């Protein structure tokens, strides 16, 4: 197997890589580094963050930089401020032993004056976002006449963000450019367009087939009804006490609301969305990186800048519309060879979307049951036991209080003492979960919330479920028309339907409970006169007798803002199943899965108090 020492690199670089504890080059590094070291060529590298691509271009870039020459020799363009800072940090680590080397990072969102000073101090390498770089060029703060190497990192993302003209301008402003290395998660005509305009010959290097999700991720989905989404999220959080995760939501409003609800209950979380200014977002990221936060709730746009390696879980509070966005979200976990879990909360009618993602992203999903109260308590018990077993009390502490502790509990039986300790730790959870309802779709019982009774029996005693469909007389629907539409769309027999009620904006019908999920999924991919059909369980108003849900006409089971309020998605971010050299415990699934939690000492140190609720409802 190739090792870093086999690459013809400066000794300073090999030493830095050893200092960092890198043992084996990742696949993209194995392919790219040798190619770019000796007789560099132009390349298009298809790889995403997490695959080790920064070192793949960074080490050759540093190899070709001359610290004795005090002018800009290399330029790295990246789409976001966060990525810019990360690349600068990584490059500084790799170049730590190169005396005289300066690496500047310039990006928007902060005053330009400090950056003008930095670029005037003659760095050899500049990492920049396109907009700020052009600003500096226009102010004549920076001279790129001697730039020989240009790296375009996350080129697809820069194009998605509308930087095409800026990239062209910048590349045209580098008259002595000899090599262009373009990295992109996806290959598109636009990406190729840059290559055609600015590169003479290039090699394409990819580490995994396009759009394939990372193989180290366990994709799980949990089926619940729409109004139970939040409770399901909470249950999943309680069930994963060691979580260090990102919870993805679709709108800024959801982001804020969900974060606030969780914070109120004592969870260590924070929102991250576009309405927060840069300073606030940086503060959140700092707290997250230092693990003061166990999770952040983020919109896709805000999450762009997050580059954290040891994310254990990604949770989709709602699925995104776009498979590529799913791949990108889930790719936030299982990075740099680790394994991770991506949990998606879906309603029965969204199962069809799971199947689509499975097909396109070639990711296998596992349906997992939403854990019940006993499972949550059990999981937390074992987590706490591990924490006690692995705790390393400070020596001073042991010395200082040893006597008092011993005296106080001398007479108490060890088992009794442990029981009490554990009881103290778990009693809130036990209280909270003593009457926990079953959140799995299809298991809600009448009376638990006093508002829903989706199940009943028909005249022959058969268990039925009443369903809502967003088609009514306004759409030209009639009783017969509805039966025809449903039977033709799903291939079920007309006799399986009963209690058909067509209203102005929506209709209702009963089906056998065993067929309900199938019918909801089948109908939800259909259109009627060009309108997308929505089917959901019918809701019964509190205390009311009939199935009288007609609210909003065509919004089906969706909450307001579900589609309208999207704040943009990152597209084109397919995570390549790149580096997966050293799995650290994948393979397990569902209930007792603790692969990535066990090793996380940062939460262990805090004695598992992250989920001690301050005052739950
Ligand atoms: P990147 O894809 O460049 O964002 O890198 C992801 C992470 O993997 C960074 O934190 C790197 O420091 C780390 N990394 C890069 N190459 C290796 C390697 N060969 N072995 C172990 N870790 C690596």
XYZ file of C-alpha atoms and ligand atoms in Angstrom:
640
model
C 0.000 0.000 0.000
C 1.181 3.500 -0.818
C 2.378 5.585 2.106
C 3.047 9.292 2.417
C 6.771 8.633 2.689
C 6.757 7.053 -0.764
C 5.679 10.349 -2.318
C 8.556 12.485 -3.573
C 7.688 15.335 -1.191
C 9.778 17.863 0.693
C 10.870 16.460 4.005
C 8.979 19.253 5.810
C 5.713 18.035 4.343
C 6.284 14.373 5.130
C 7.127 15.387 8.682
C 3.960 17.482 9.009
C 1.805 14.628 7.754
C 3.438 12.290 10.272
C 2.867 14.861 13.047
C -0.799 14.907 12.124
C -0.974 11.149 12.482
C -1.954 10.483 8.865
C -0.921 6.941 8.089
C -2.420 6.021 4.761
C -3.249 8.412 1.942
C -6.965 8.481 1.170
C -8.017 7.247 -2.285
C -8.165 10.743 -3.769
C -4.742 11.480 -2.279
C -3.304 8.268 -3.715
C -4.484 9.226 -7.156
C -3.851 12.951 -7.123
C -0.709 13.588 -5.078
C 1.782 11.631 -7.227
C 0.286 13.178 -10.339
C 0.654 16.732 -9.114
C 3.990 16.447 -7.376
C 6.580 15.944 -10.073
C 5.307 17.081 -13.434
C 2.034 18.642 -12.521
C -0.836 18.336 -14.950
C -4.231 20.020 -14.943
C -6.903 17.950 -13.277
C -10.570 17.797 -12.504
C -10.937 15.922 -9.231
C -14.373 14.607 -8.428
C -14.444 14.490 -4.672
C -16.124 16.182 -1.793
C -14.997 17.465 1.563
C -14.370 14.606 3.912
C -12.435 12.629 1.323
C -9.108 14.232 2.178
C -9.063 16.391 -0.925
C -7.583 19.431 0.802
C -4.377 17.508 1.399
C -4.658 16.024 -2.099
C -4.201 19.445 -3.648
C -2.634 21.131 -0.611
C 0.486 19.002 -0.329
C 1.416 19.431 -4.021
C 0.598 23.125 -3.765
C 2.968 23.487 -0.839
C 5.586 21.409 -2.627
C 5.559 23.906 -5.495
C 5.501 27.002 -3.280
C 8.771 28.748 -2.633
C 8.813 30.415 0.803
C 11.852 32.474 -0.233
C 9.900 34.211 -2.970
C 7.808 36.930 -1.412
C 4.877 37.081 -3.804
C 1.615 35.250 -4.356
C 2.304 31.993 -6.157
C -0.800 29.926 -5.495
C -4.447 30.786 -5.295
C -7.228 28.601 -3.904
C -10.788 29.699 -4.626
C -13.580 28.368 -2.470
C -17.297 29.122 -2.287
C -17.747 30.052 1.360
C -16.000 31.890 4.129
C -16.087 28.802 6.332
C -14.489 26.590 3.740
C -11.873 29.272 3.117
C -10.924 29.317 6.759
C -10.804 25.535 6.927
C -8.581 25.271 3.880
C -6.255 27.891 5.323
C -6.104 25.990 8.602
C -5.387 22.682 6.868
C -2.708 24.194 4.650
C -1.072 25.815 7.647
C -0.894 22.429 9.338
C 0.658 20.787 6.289
C 3.085 23.668 5.843
C 3.929 23.996 9.543
C 7.613 23.154 9.010
C 8.146 25.357 5.953
C 9.924 28.418 7.297
C 8.861 31.749 5.841
C 5.621 30.356 4.435
C 2.583 32.618 4.681
C -0.940 31.614 3.848
C -3.638 34.288 3.814
C -7.381 33.740 3.717
C -9.713 36.423 2.363
C -13.478 36.209 2.420
C -16.537 38.397 2.761
C -18.568 39.175 5.846
C -15.698 40.786 7.771
C -13.983 44.177 7.396
C -11.634 44.287 4.434
C -8.906 46.368 6.081
C -7.327 43.509 8.029
C -7.319 41.393 4.897
C -5.661 44.159 2.890
C -2.868 44.126 5.432
C -2.611 40.349 5.182
C -2.358 40.229 1.409
C 0.147 43.086 1.397
C 2.400 41.039 3.703
C 3.356 38.925 0.644
C 1.839 35.534 1.353
C 2.839 32.754 -1.030
C -0.657 31.244 -0.948
C -4.010 32.983 -0.872
C -7.241 31.171 -0.123
C -10.209 33.297 -1.184
C -13.873 33.528 -1.922
C -14.386 34.968 -5.414
C -16.291 38.111 -4.413
C -13.803 39.335 -1.813
C -10.854 38.497 -4.026
C -12.244 40.666 -6.823
C -12.842 43.438 -4.336
C -9.179 43.277 -3.339
C -8.049 43.179 -6.963
C -10.159 46.215 -7.771
C -8.637 48.082 -4.847
C -5.246 47.099 -6.193
C -4.418 45.614 -2.798
C -3.273 42.431 -4.434
C -1.198 41.473 -7.415
C -1.743 38.105 -9.050
C 0.772 38.525 -11.856
C 2.978 35.759 -10.510
C 0.324 33.214 -9.625
C 1.253 29.884 -11.146
C -1.189 27.468 -9.548
C -4.901 27.968 -9.159
C -7.172 25.552 -7.318
C -10.932 25.828 -7.747
C -12.404 24.030 -4.778
C -16.059 22.955 -4.805
C -16.389 24.378 -8.292
C -19.959 23.124 -8.662
C -20.916 24.933 -5.515
C -19.295 28.169 -6.689
C -21.249 27.892 -9.928
C -24.477 27.193 -8.024
C -23.862 30.324 -6.049
C -23.569 32.400 -9.194
C -19.803 32.932 -9.243
C -19.290 31.938 -12.882
C -18.338 35.403 -14.131
C -16.195 36.032 -11.077
C -14.283 32.804 -11.660
C -13.731 33.751 -15.295
C -12.532 37.195 -14.276
C -10.143 35.810 -11.679
C -8.685 33.181 -13.982
C -8.155 35.842 -16.639
C -6.314 37.916 -14.029
C -3.618 35.273 -13.610
C -1.450 35.720 -16.727
C 1.308 33.338 -15.576
C -1.013 30.570 -14.455
C 0.496 27.255 -15.435
C -1.836 24.839 -13.757
C -5.458 24.745 -12.782
C -6.758 22.080 -10.447
C -10.498 21.931 -10.282
C -12.337 20.005 -7.575
C -16.033 19.387 -7.678
C -18.495 17.035 -6.045
C -20.477 16.667 -9.241
C -19.638 16.854 -12.899
C -21.864 19.128 -14.935
C -21.609 20.886 -18.275
C -20.944 24.099 -16.441
C -18.024 22.553 -14.586
C -16.662 21.173 -17.850
C -17.243 24.647 -19.316
C -14.666 26.141 -16.965
C -12.215 23.431 -17.931
C -12.803 24.067 -21.622
C -12.316 27.801 -21.237
C -9.283 27.763 -18.992
C -7.518 24.432 -19.146
C -5.722 23.008 -22.158
C -5.604 19.348 -21.307
C -6.777 17.805 -18.132
C -7.192 14.486 -16.443
C -10.383 13.571 -14.659
C -9.966 11.763 -11.386
C -12.807 10.485 -9.329
C -12.952 8.382 -6.231
C -16.461 6.960 -6.533
C -19.208 6.775 -9.110
C -21.273 9.928 -9.426
C -24.085 10.547 -6.975
C -23.337 7.506 -4.899
C -23.886 8.025 -1.226
C -21.132 7.296 1.244
C -21.143 3.586 2.047
C -20.252 4.088 5.691
C -23.567 5.721 6.464
C -26.405 3.762 7.960
C -29.544 5.301 6.468
C -32.505 4.838 8.774
C -36.049 6.086 8.446
C -38.715 6.416 11.088
C -42.350 6.581 10.043
C -44.661 8.777 12.025
C -47.614 11.050 11.421
C -46.937 14.622 10.549
C -48.109 16.097 13.824
C -45.767 13.759 15.722
C -42.632 14.923 13.967
C -41.357 17.004 16.821
C -42.058 14.337 19.439
C -40.298 11.830 17.228
C -37.281 14.085 16.951
C -37.204 14.449 20.692
C -37.536 10.721 21.174
C -34.680 10.052 18.765
C -32.515 12.593 20.566
C -33.279 10.995 23.899
C -32.497 7.631 22.394
C -29.051 8.780 21.222
C -27.504 10.259 24.343
C -24.034 10.555 22.832
C -25.207 12.354 19.739
C -23.064 14.992 18.098
C -25.246 15.869 15.216
C -26.932 18.114 12.715
C -30.706 18.254 12.468
C -31.789 19.467 9.053
C -35.003 21.406 8.600
C -36.461 23.046 5.549
C -37.255 26.568 6.656
C -35.698 29.214 8.850
C -38.903 29.394 10.826
C -38.801 25.658 11.562
C -35.164 26.017 12.465
C -35.889 28.697 15.019
C -39.059 27.071 16.387
C -37.620 23.607 16.806
C -34.400 24.878 18.346
C -36.310 27.020 20.812
C -38.581 24.176 21.823
C -35.620 21.895 22.408
C -33.598 24.527 24.232
C -36.507 25.239 26.543
C -36.442 21.613 27.521
C -32.775 21.650 28.342
C -31.218 20.218 25.221
C -27.843 21.633 24.317
C -28.713 22.740 20.805
C -28.751 25.906 18.751
C -30.313 27.043 15.505
C -28.161 27.963 12.512
C -29.923 29.773 9.707
C -29.551 32.593 7.245
C -31.379 35.197 9.334
C -28.594 35.069 11.899
C -25.707 37.430 11.216
C -22.236 36.125 10.578
C -21.084 36.824 14.102
C -23.896 34.804 15.625
C -23.332 31.967 13.196
C -19.619 31.873 14.028
C -20.437 31.787 17.714
C -22.766 28.853 17.194
C -20.133 27.044 15.166
C -17.504 27.652 17.841
C -19.780 26.221 20.506
C -20.589 23.280 18.288
C -16.963 22.578 17.451
C -15.970 22.716 21.091
C -18.831 20.312 21.791
C -20.706 22.587 24.108
C -23.595 21.890 21.769
C -24.657 18.356 21.071
C -26.564 19.284 17.954
C -27.368 22.172 15.710
C -30.618 22.669 13.899
C -29.787 23.963 10.447
C -31.251 24.870 7.105
C -29.418 23.534 4.072
C -28.035 26.914 3.160
C -26.722 27.704 6.621
C -25.202 24.235 6.908
C -23.001 24.811 3.862
C -20.210 26.136 5.958
C -20.209 23.358 8.506
C -17.133 21.259 8.201
C -16.866 19.074 11.222
C -15.447 15.613 11.032
C -16.860 13.588 13.852
C -20.574 14.142 13.369
C -22.205 10.952 14.642
C -25.742 11.565 13.394
C -27.549 13.572 10.783
C -31.284 13.844 11.360
C -33.649 14.905 8.618
C -36.548 16.480 10.445
C -38.133 16.467 7.028
C -36.803 14.970 3.831
C -35.525 17.421 1.248
C -37.187 17.478 -2.184
C -34.005 16.747 -3.937
C -32.027 13.511 -3.758
C -28.757 15.393 -4.134
C -29.589 17.451 -1.089
C -30.213 14.235 0.835
C -26.837 12.893 -0.225
C -25.191 16.096 0.795
C -26.939 16.226 4.157
C -26.150 12.642 5.008
C -22.559 13.164 3.882
C -22.016 15.406 6.888
C -21.532 12.266 8.898
C -19.198 9.325 8.209
C -16.331 11.521 7.135
C -12.652 10.787 6.905
C -13.225 7.071 7.130
C -15.595 7.073 10.075
C -19.091 5.651 10.078
C -22.268 7.525 10.863
C -26.024 7.381 10.976
C -28.522 9.400 8.984
C -32.026 9.294 10.454
C -35.002 10.584 8.482
C -38.381 11.281 9.988
C -41.046 10.571 7.376
C -44.797 10.293 7.146
C -46.314 7.217 5.501
C -46.844 9.100 2.283
C -43.202 10.134 2.147
C -41.980 6.553 2.015
C -42.099 6.861 -1.771
C -39.430 9.564 -1.582
C -37.229 7.207 0.429
C -37.519 4.657 -2.355
C -36.535 7.274 -4.937
C -33.483 8.292 -2.933
C -32.579 4.637 -2.528
C -32.664 4.180 -6.265
C -30.777 7.290 -7.275
C -28.297 7.576 -4.429
C -27.804 3.800 -4.300
C -28.202 3.993 -0.564
C -29.985 1.214 1.258
C -32.408 2.458 3.876
C -33.493 0.568 6.965
C -36.901 1.127 8.401
C -36.455 1.483 12.127
C -39.150 1.606 14.753
C -39.404 4.744 16.818
C -38.247 3.505 20.212
C -40.722 3.282 23.045
C -40.192 4.617 26.542
C -38.584 1.444 27.862
C -36.069 1.401 25.037
C -35.128 5.014 25.668
C -34.604 4.370 29.358
C -32.583 1.250 28.642
C -30.414 3.018 26.091
C -29.729 5.872 28.459
C -29.011 3.471 31.304
C -26.322 1.714 29.300
C -24.912 5.013 28.161
C -24.666 6.173 31.742
C -23.113 2.892 32.869
C -20.440 3.306 30.212
C -19.832 6.839 31.346
C -19.308 5.755 34.930
C -17.082 2.888 33.860
C -14.935 5.148 31.671
C -14.816 8.197 33.934
C -11.377 9.312 35.009
C -11.786 11.553 38.044
C -9.028 14.109 38.430
C -6.372 12.984 40.900
C -6.769 16.103 43.047
C -10.457 15.552 43.319
C -9.959 11.993 44.455
C -7.462 13.064 47.108
C -9.430 15.995 48.363
C -12.758 14.316 48.894
C -11.814 10.706 49.282
C -12.237 10.824 53.010
C -15.667 12.476 52.993
C -16.978 10.161 50.328
C -15.740 7.102 52.072
C -17.140 8.139 55.426
C -20.552 9.027 54.056
C -21.072 5.767 52.223
C -18.988 3.357 54.228
C -21.991 1.519 55.519
C -23.900 1.422 52.269
C -23.904 -1.662 50.135
C -22.135 -1.087 46.804
C -25.084 -2.273 44.711
C -27.430 -0.039 46.608
C -25.124 2.922 46.077
C -24.940 2.280 42.346
C -28.705 1.865 42.159
C -29.180 5.228 43.804
C -26.665 6.961 41.566
C -28.294 5.573 38.488
C -31.750 6.372 39.733
C -30.730 9.982 40.249
C -29.415 10.145 36.742
C -32.368 8.463 35.099
C -35.376 9.426 37.134
C -36.343 12.338 34.896
C -36.191 10.134 31.846
C -38.206 7.455 33.604
C -40.791 10.019 34.650
C -41.009 11.562 31.238
C -41.333 8.240 29.523
C -43.620 6.466 31.937
C -46.601 7.106 29.697
C -44.854 7.652 26.396
C -47.094 6.987 23.474
C -46.212 4.946 20.459
C -45.148 7.408 17.804
C -44.868 4.921 14.973
C -47.412 5.770 12.292
C -50.473 3.613 12.541
C -50.193 2.984 16.266
C -51.825 6.038 17.677
C -54.582 5.214 20.041
C -57.670 7.224 20.584
C -57.490 9.369 23.673
C -53.720 9.747 23.859
C -54.012 13.235 22.545
C -57.752 13.357 22.584
C -57.782 14.562 19.049
C -57.272 11.731 16.689
C -59.058 8.515 16.110
C -57.931 7.467 12.685
C -58.835 3.861 13.132
C -62.164 2.184 13.473
C -64.106 -0.767 12.131
C -66.513 -0.846 9.236
C -69.925 -2.497 9.222
C -68.391 -5.936 8.726
C -66.051 -5.508 11.657
C -62.987 -4.960 9.448
C -60.342 -2.534 10.798
C -60.400 0.572 8.638
C -58.574 3.836 8.452
C -60.145 7.045 7.215
C -58.050 8.912 4.717
C -58.075 12.461 3.446
C -57.372 13.363 -0.175
C -56.874 16.901 -1.454
C -59.392 16.618 -4.308
C -62.955 17.869 -4.083
C -65.866 19.069 -6.174
C -63.843 22.159 -7.091
C -61.532 19.775 -8.940
C -64.514 18.175 -10.678
C -64.436 15.208 -8.314
C -67.529 13.071 -7.683
C -68.097 9.996 -5.501
C -67.786 7.672 -8.478
C -64.939 9.676 -9.917
C -63.002 9.355 -6.671
C -63.511 5.593 -6.474
C -62.449 5.265 -10.115
C -59.402 7.440 -9.599
C -58.277 5.533 -6.532
C -58.877 2.071 -7.927
C -57.195 2.886 -11.235
C -54.224 4.523 -9.557
C -53.640 1.747 -7.064
C -55.106 -1.398 -8.617
C -57.227 -2.116 -5.552
C -60.787 -3.399 -5.822
C -63.608 -0.834 -5.472
C -65.047 -2.991 -2.686
C -62.082 -2.080 -0.481
C -63.297 1.510 -0.257
C -66.167 2.705 1.855
C -67.560 5.852 3.427
C -66.657 8.061 0.475
C -67.451 11.720 1.185
C -66.612 14.324 -1.421
C -66.496 17.899 -0.183
C -65.747 21.126 -1.971
C -61.993 21.149 -1.467
C -61.217 17.683 -0.216
C -62.645 14.202 0.141
C -62.549 11.354 2.625
C -62.773 7.613 2.359
C -62.223 4.491 4.439
C -59.843 1.699 3.514
C -58.726 -1.436 5.288
C -55.995 -0.479 7.761
C -53.633 -3.010 6.236
C -53.884 -1.338 2.825
C -53.801 2.270 3.994
C -50.071 2.801 3.850
C -49.837 1.278 0.401
C -52.688 3.450 -0.867
C -51.208 6.609 0.616
C -47.839 5.917 -0.955
C -49.293 4.933 -4.318
C -51.587 7.942 -4.556
C -49.029 10.429 -3.364
C -47.014 10.034 -6.540
C -50.073 10.699 -8.730
C -51.537 13.812 -10.310
C -55.178 14.624 -10.962
C -55.798 17.153 -13.743
C -52.249 18.352 -13.308
C -52.540 18.764 -9.552
C -50.291 16.799 -7.239
C -52.361 14.483 -5.109
C -51.903 14.453 -1.366
C -53.296 11.766 0.860
C -53.037 11.632 4.597
C -54.803 10.135 7.550
C -57.988 12.050 8.255
C -57.971 14.043 11.431
C -60.841 14.183 13.816
C -61.411 17.433 15.597
C -61.071 17.297 19.343
C -64.132 15.749 20.820
C -65.885 15.849 17.471
C -67.802 12.992 16.081
C -67.104 12.877 12.391
C -64.169 13.076 10.068
C -64.604 16.693 9.244
C -61.216 17.854 8.194
C -61.368 20.250 5.334
C -58.895 22.811 6.418
C -56.971 24.663 3.837
C -58.293 22.648 0.973
C -55.221 21.425 -0.735
C -52.523 21.379 1.831
C -53.086 17.830 2.874
C -51.093 16.924 5.908
C -48.519 19.604 5.409
C -47.813 22.394 7.736
C -47.794 25.922 6.411
C -44.465 26.920 4.985
C -43.518 23.371 4.151
C -42.735 24.213 0.592
C -43.147 27.917 0.335
C -40.554 28.871 2.866
C -37.558 26.985 1.635
C -34.486 29.033 1.892
C -32.681 27.380 -0.896
C -30.936 24.097 -1.073
C -27.472 23.182 -1.809
C -27.600 21.370 -5.052
C -25.005 19.304 -6.670
C -23.447 18.180 -3.443
C -23.388 14.448 -3.899
C -21.113 12.954 -1.287
C -18.718 10.585 -2.909
C -18.145 7.422 -1.058
C -14.524 8.339 -0.881
C -12.272 7.483 1.949
C -13.376 4.666 4.058
C -10.175 3.166 5.156
C -10.900 2.605 8.798
C -14.455 2.007 9.776
C -14.921 2.450 13.440
C -17.865 0.373 14.186
C -20.403 0.503 11.391
C -22.552 -2.445 10.709
C -24.869 -2.283 13.676
C -28.287 -0.910 13.154
C -31.311 0.343 14.860
C -31.875 -0.116 18.545
C -28.580 -0.811 20.159
C -26.426 0.931 17.655
C -23.677 2.711 19.439
C -20.804 2.479 17.017
C -19.925 6.105 16.838
C -21.103 7.111 20.253
C -18.940 4.929 22.386
C -15.707 6.553 21.373
C -16.772 10.094 21.994
C -15.115 11.091 25.165
C -16.150 14.725 25.086
C -19.663 13.996 26.126
C -18.612 11.330 28.544
C -16.642 13.857 30.499
C -19.755 15.810 31.115
C -21.365 12.967 33.019
C -24.208 12.545 30.610
C -26.054 15.543 31.848
C -26.803 16.861 28.404
C -30.236 15.507 28.419
C -31.203 16.286 31.941
C -34.352 18.096 31.144
C -34.893 21.289 33.018
C -38.602 21.081 32.893
C -40.307 19.082 30.312
C -43.881 19.521 29.434
P -11.004 17.171 3.633
O -11.742 16.241 2.733
O -9.839 17.744 2.967
O -11.927 18.207 4.221
O -10.398 16.330 4.843
C -11.180 15.743 5.812
C -10.391 15.484 7.086
O -9.607 14.316 6.951
C -9.452 16.609 7.500
O -9.649 16.881 8.872
C -8.081 16.049 7.310
O -7.197 16.555 8.279
C -8.295 14.557 7.445
N -7.401 13.779 6.579
C -6.992 14.100 5.341
N -6.200 13.140 4.854
C -6.101 12.183 5.789
C -5.413 10.943 5.868
N -4.662 10.487 4.866
N -5.533 10.235 7.001
C -6.298 10.672 8.013
N -6.965 11.836 8.011
C -6.887 12.585 6.909
